[in-house]
């Protein structure tokens, strides 16, 4: 029964990535290489972030919300954005349209994130006798993260890869990208500063991720019209 | 080229082996992630002349349930959690006598009785609740140790975690669902091996000899007075049988008397003309088996030189009446003398001493008091005890309720004074004179801190004899303490007589898991499956169009249409 539960949580956490890959034209254009390269870039970014966190942040004494520490963590989070920039612009991809490039990069990035952050707790925890809703919530969080990452990759590709953008939309693009980039800080503020419980936080994440995805989709199609 | 390929092949192989190793290691990760881990103490398991008693099993892997039982429910895979405060003894008795198939019992004792609980209040007044609890625990204990229970029975102390678990279980049971396969069950797991018999359990007697002043040219052996107390206990939960009153109080009193008299005897001017023999015996609950063996092992001359022996048994919670139990008729001259000296001292102290006579039935193997073993070996002996009636077998031997709170240092101090003064009167010949040797405030005063610290130590040490090894730290402590006071200390190891057989495994750890049922996971699988299918369809529709989705399911026919 417990391995069963592990299996369930695993398909909740990693299933959508596979489904996304096979359902969209990504599979037709065989963009797996891009995704793998994006995953490797994520690994490198994670390493750099770890080193920065270890160097600059103190070990928290209590579980409360320390604004200064959270600000530092947010700033370090921007290393993520830098990594995404690197993955989108610097890596050599095969000839795939921009439309598919950001999707592939976002997918690879989100998959690496899920594996790194969620596979180990799942393997160790979900196989035990004890039942908690934690792993199901973690899976939902992974889904939200996928949406957020793909939206961020879309906005990123808009910012760095597309040269002719309608002037009015540029600030909106940057604002949305900023919000998406600081999502981790926002959730940790909610959990520690306001004391929200995990289900509420996951609900919030899902809601905002869908809203932001919708907005980014609109922005992307708006920018696509002149071209 | 071939060399490079070879090196690549080697590298690949090493990578594969490392991966395999990682997989094996990861597969072996089995962390204990229980919501609650509790220390539990097993009910004693023993055979008395081959008849089995107590709980016969130790390992537990069942769902949790609570009272009241649903009528006709199948409880053979349920462990019933019962707080002792709310227990209904008749129900338990019926359960056991009817041989109801049960997964096990988990009895929750009040937090106050926990040995680690330092916040005990030594209440002088016997509050109603305390008496009720004491009687309840006594009855429960007698019921459990005289029953043959074919499932595990464990004791645990109530705390917040286990109380929340119990409240949850009660709530679930109230909705009428059985605790096994559906929502929100708790699973209790104790993983131990099967209990094994203890082969040849040892009982250890410690004797200390304080010699008296032998005048030069005196060829005769000096007379001896013996002071004896049995130090081991027996209770429903052997890991919790600390026996503060029965007989921790006796042990502490003996140690204090030894200390006082060793001070007196250290100066040759005040050394009496009597030897003093102190005995800490084991095997008390089992018809004073250890005392019998100890007496038999004594040198015959030494045994004959014993004038009389005072046995101490449960002297820790009396107020103003204490009893002297004898087996020789009260008209006997020796008994009269001993009783009168006690009476005189008791008057001075302002307490009452009563005399109780119980004849020994030689054919009956039951030995209710320690002095009876002395009488059977033709030594005059009395027992000083707060109990007015002789206890039955395995009664008043340090049970669940006999914890530190039920013992009073002042009672022990008073007993020590009583015994010490009457001994001194006898030794120094001050009968009838109003002299207090161990007066308060003098250098020979009874030390209340000594008594208190030893009572504390004894109340933290479970002392069921079969589970005390030969060189148990506690036995060594007693030996060391006596040798601090007295020069000659001997330790004697014997094997407990064959009437009792004990089994091991007295304590374990209980893991309480909150488990979800298989149906829940099946439902979850269904939901997730439909979610992924929906996601797939949604993505295909939005990125490739509805036609593509339909074409996924109708590929062969559409091709036919195209060619046609």
XYZ file of C-alpha atoms in Angstrom, chain B residues 126-391:
266
model
C -4.755 10.938 51.431
C -7.016 12.535 48.894
C -9.994 10.594 47.720
C -8.787 10.333 44.148
C -5.467 8.873 45.186
C -7.131 6.129 47.245
C -9.481 5.287 44.396
C -6.607 5.086 41.939
C -4.631 2.939 44.334
C -7.483 0.477 44.782
C -8.203 0.434 41.069
C -4.610 -0.301 40.195
C -4.458 -2.981 42.862
C -7.534 -4.731 41.527
C -6.352 -4.415 37.934
C -2.971 -5.818 38.821
C -4.400 -8.802 40.665
C -6.718 -9.503 37.737
C -3.945 -9.382 35.174
C -1.281 -11.391 36.954
C -3.623 -14.242 37.762
C -5.036 -14.572 34.244
C -3.697 -16.354 31.208
C -3.908 -13.816 28.402
C -3.150 -15.042 24.850
C -2.391 -11.626 23.407
C 0.075 -8.835 24.220
C -0.748 -6.456 27.049
C 1.324 -3.299 27.375
C 1.401 -0.404 29.809
C 2.294 3.134 28.816
C 2.127 6.524 30.455
C -0.377 9.072 29.251
C 1.019 12.083 27.480
C -0.279 14.616 24.973
C 0.643 12.705 21.852
C -0.962 9.475 22.881
C -4.024 11.312 24.181
C -4.592 12.944 20.802
C -4.229 9.562 19.128
C -6.764 8.098 21.536
C -9.199 10.974 20.975
C -8.919 10.453 17.215
C -9.478 6.720 17.551
C -12.520 7.293 19.760
C -13.960 9.717 17.254
C -13.483 7.269 14.412
C -14.967 4.431 16.413
C -17.971 6.571 17.275
C -18.854 6.861 13.610
C -19.172 3.132 13.563
C -16.513 2.306 11.025
C -14.225 -0.585 11.821
C -10.659 0.483 12.185
C -9.115 -1.850 9.685
C -9.333 -0.910 6.036
C -11.120 2.417 5.635
C -10.404 5.999 6.576
C -8.005 7.412 9.088
C -6.914 4.354 11.056
C -4.001 4.148 13.438
C -1.692 1.205 13.354
C 0.239 0.143 16.442
C 3.488 -1.633 15.838
C 5.780 -3.292 18.346
C 8.405 -5.300 16.566
C 10.173 -7.643 18.933
C 11.128 -11.273 18.929
C 9.105 -13.894 20.727
C 9.625 -13.944 24.499
C 11.966 -16.630 25.737
C 12.215 -18.401 29.058
C 14.773 -17.115 31.505
C 16.988 -20.054 32.312
C 18.102 -20.340 35.936
C 17.347 -16.855 37.204
C 19.678 -15.865 40.028
C 18.706 -14.349 43.314
C 21.393 -12.493 45.217
C 21.566 -12.135 48.986
C 23.846 -9.554 50.543
C 24.917 -9.945 54.161
C 26.906 -7.568 56.305
C 28.500 -8.509 59.595
C 29.199 -5.931 62.278
C 31.125 -7.653 65.077
C 30.588 -6.695 68.677
C 33.121 -6.137 71.444
C 34.611 -9.383 72.576
C 36.141 -9.088 76.047
C 39.603 -10.665 76.401
C 39.480 -14.236 77.585
C 35.881 -14.628 76.495
C 35.796 -17.968 74.706
C 32.112 -17.962 73.933
C 30.602 -16.633 70.747
C 28.930 -13.262 71.208
C 25.194 -13.285 70.648
C 23.958 -11.857 67.373
C 20.962 -9.794 66.392
C 19.894 -9.955 62.773
C 18.125 -7.223 60.830
C 16.751 -8.390 57.507
C 14.833 -6.853 54.620
C 14.036 -8.263 51.202
C 14.780 -5.873 48.395
C 13.208 -7.360 45.297
C 9.729 -6.729 43.909
C 7.087 -8.308 41.715
C 4.393 -6.515 39.801
C 2.220 -6.558 36.720
C 4.744 -4.543 34.739
C 8.226 -5.712 35.791
C 9.890 -2.751 34.163
C 7.808 -0.476 36.401
C 7.912 -2.474 39.643
C 9.898 -0.093 41.810
C 8.212 -1.091 45.045
C 8.861 2.112 46.951
C 6.963 0.900 49.977
C 7.191 -2.846 49.504
C 10.004 -3.155 50.202
C 12.044 -0.072 49.330
C 11.192 1.408 52.715
C 12.578 -1.677 54.446
C 15.833 -1.513 52.507
C 16.317 2.168 53.275
C 15.592 1.610 56.956
C 18.111 -1.226 57.071
C 20.793 0.907 55.457
C 20.189 3.735 57.893
C 20.255 1.404 60.887
C 23.502 -0.078 59.589
C 24.956 3.402 59.278
C 23.931 4.428 62.793
C 25.205 1.294 64.441
C 28.441 1.331 62.516
C 29.032 4.804 63.946
C 28.272 3.534 67.429
C 30.466 0.480 67.008
C 33.360 2.384 65.486
C 34.404 3.515 68.944
C 35.437 0.545 71.140
C 34.040 2.347 74.179
C 30.544 2.294 72.711
C 30.726 -1.021 70.920
C 28.041 -3.299 72.177
C 28.373 -6.904 73.258
C 26.238 -8.087 70.442
C 27.166 -8.803 66.860
C 24.884 -7.325 64.247
C 24.033 -9.205 61.098
C 22.356 -7.234 58.319
C 20.741 -9.161 55.481
C 19.358 -7.858 52.210
C 17.574 -10.852 50.756
C 16.049 -11.479 47.384
C 13.213 -13.764 46.353
C 10.774 -12.097 48.747
C 7.607 -12.396 46.662
C 8.299 -16.069 46.005
C 7.690 -17.315 49.554
C 10.927 -15.721 50.791
C 12.956 -18.280 48.879
C 16.134 -16.270 49.151
C 15.874 -15.932 52.906
C 15.502 -19.682 53.248
C 18.558 -20.333 51.122
C 20.556 -17.703 52.981
C 19.725 -19.178 56.364
C 20.672 -22.639 55.169
C 23.991 -21.333 53.901
C 24.858 -19.700 57.225
C 27.340 -21.421 59.447
C 25.426 -23.449 62.049
C 27.243 -21.805 64.933
C 26.403 -18.381 63.603
C 22.787 -19.363 63.149
C 22.578 -20.647 66.685
C 24.130 -17.475 68.024
C 21.319 -15.353 66.610
C 19.288 -14.163 69.574
C 16.522 -12.846 67.436
C 15.928 -11.323 64.027
C 13.903 -8.278 63.054
C 12.488 -8.386 59.521
C 11.405 -5.128 57.957
C 8.542 -5.182 55.481
C 6.656 -2.129 54.206
C 7.271 0.546 56.791
C 6.923 3.581 54.581
C 3.363 4.780 54.780
C 2.041 4.450 58.289
C 0.885 7.258 60.562
C 0.618 6.122 64.140
C 0.080 2.398 64.208
C 2.527 -0.291 63.285
C 2.406 -4.044 63.787
C 4.800 -6.677 64.970
C 4.007 -10.053 63.477
C 5.180 -13.206 65.231
C 4.818 -16.892 64.673
C 5.776 -17.987 68.189
C 2.987 -17.563 70.715
C 3.003 -14.142 72.403
C 3.446 -15.752 75.818
C 6.943 -16.808 74.840
C 9.531 -15.063 76.992
C 11.692 -13.878 74.137
C 8.734 -12.489 72.231
C 7.548 -10.708 75.337
C 10.930 -9.110 75.834
C 11.204 -7.934 72.273
C 7.659 -6.609 72.220
C 8.115 -4.744 75.483
C 11.222 -2.968 74.303
C 9.372 -1.894 71.165
C 6.410 -0.811 73.247
C 8.568 1.388 75.482
C 10.193 3.149 72.588
C 6.858 3.521 70.841
C 5.439 5.256 73.906
C 8.307 7.696 73.854
C 7.754 8.360 70.187
C 4.011 8.627 70.606
C 2.971 5.798 68.317
C 1.112 2.565 68.831
C 2.592 -0.877 68.334
C 0.352 -3.902 68.037
C 1.196 -7.605 68.188
C -0.207 -10.085 65.718
C 0.253 -13.801 65.971
C 0.003 -16.114 62.989
C 0.797 -19.790 63.405
C 2.958 -21.492 60.849
C 1.403 -24.391 58.987
C 4.428 -26.511 58.148
C 2.654 -28.460 55.421
C 1.627 -25.277 53.601
C 4.460 -24.073 51.362
C 3.116 -20.505 51.530
C 5.415 -18.261 53.567
C 3.610 -14.996 54.175
C 6.172 -13.214 56.342
C 9.948 -13.282 56.284
C 10.191 -14.214 59.963
C 8.456 -17.502 59.195
C 11.548 -18.678 57.314
C 13.610 -17.910 60.418
C 11.130 -19.761 62.623
C 11.315 -22.779 60.340
C 15.082 -22.735 60.947
C 14.531 -22.439 64.700
C 15.539 -18.815 65.012
C 13.344 -16.389 66.902
C 12.180 -13.653 64.580
C 9.562 -10.942 64.225
C 8.426 -8.813 61.312
C 7.804 -5.112 61.692
C 5.243 -3.975 59.158
C 2.468 -1.468 58.607
C 0.350 -4.217 57.058
C -2.023 -5.711 59.576
C -2.898 -8.870 57.618
C -0.551 -11.282 55.952
C -0.454 -10.656 52.211
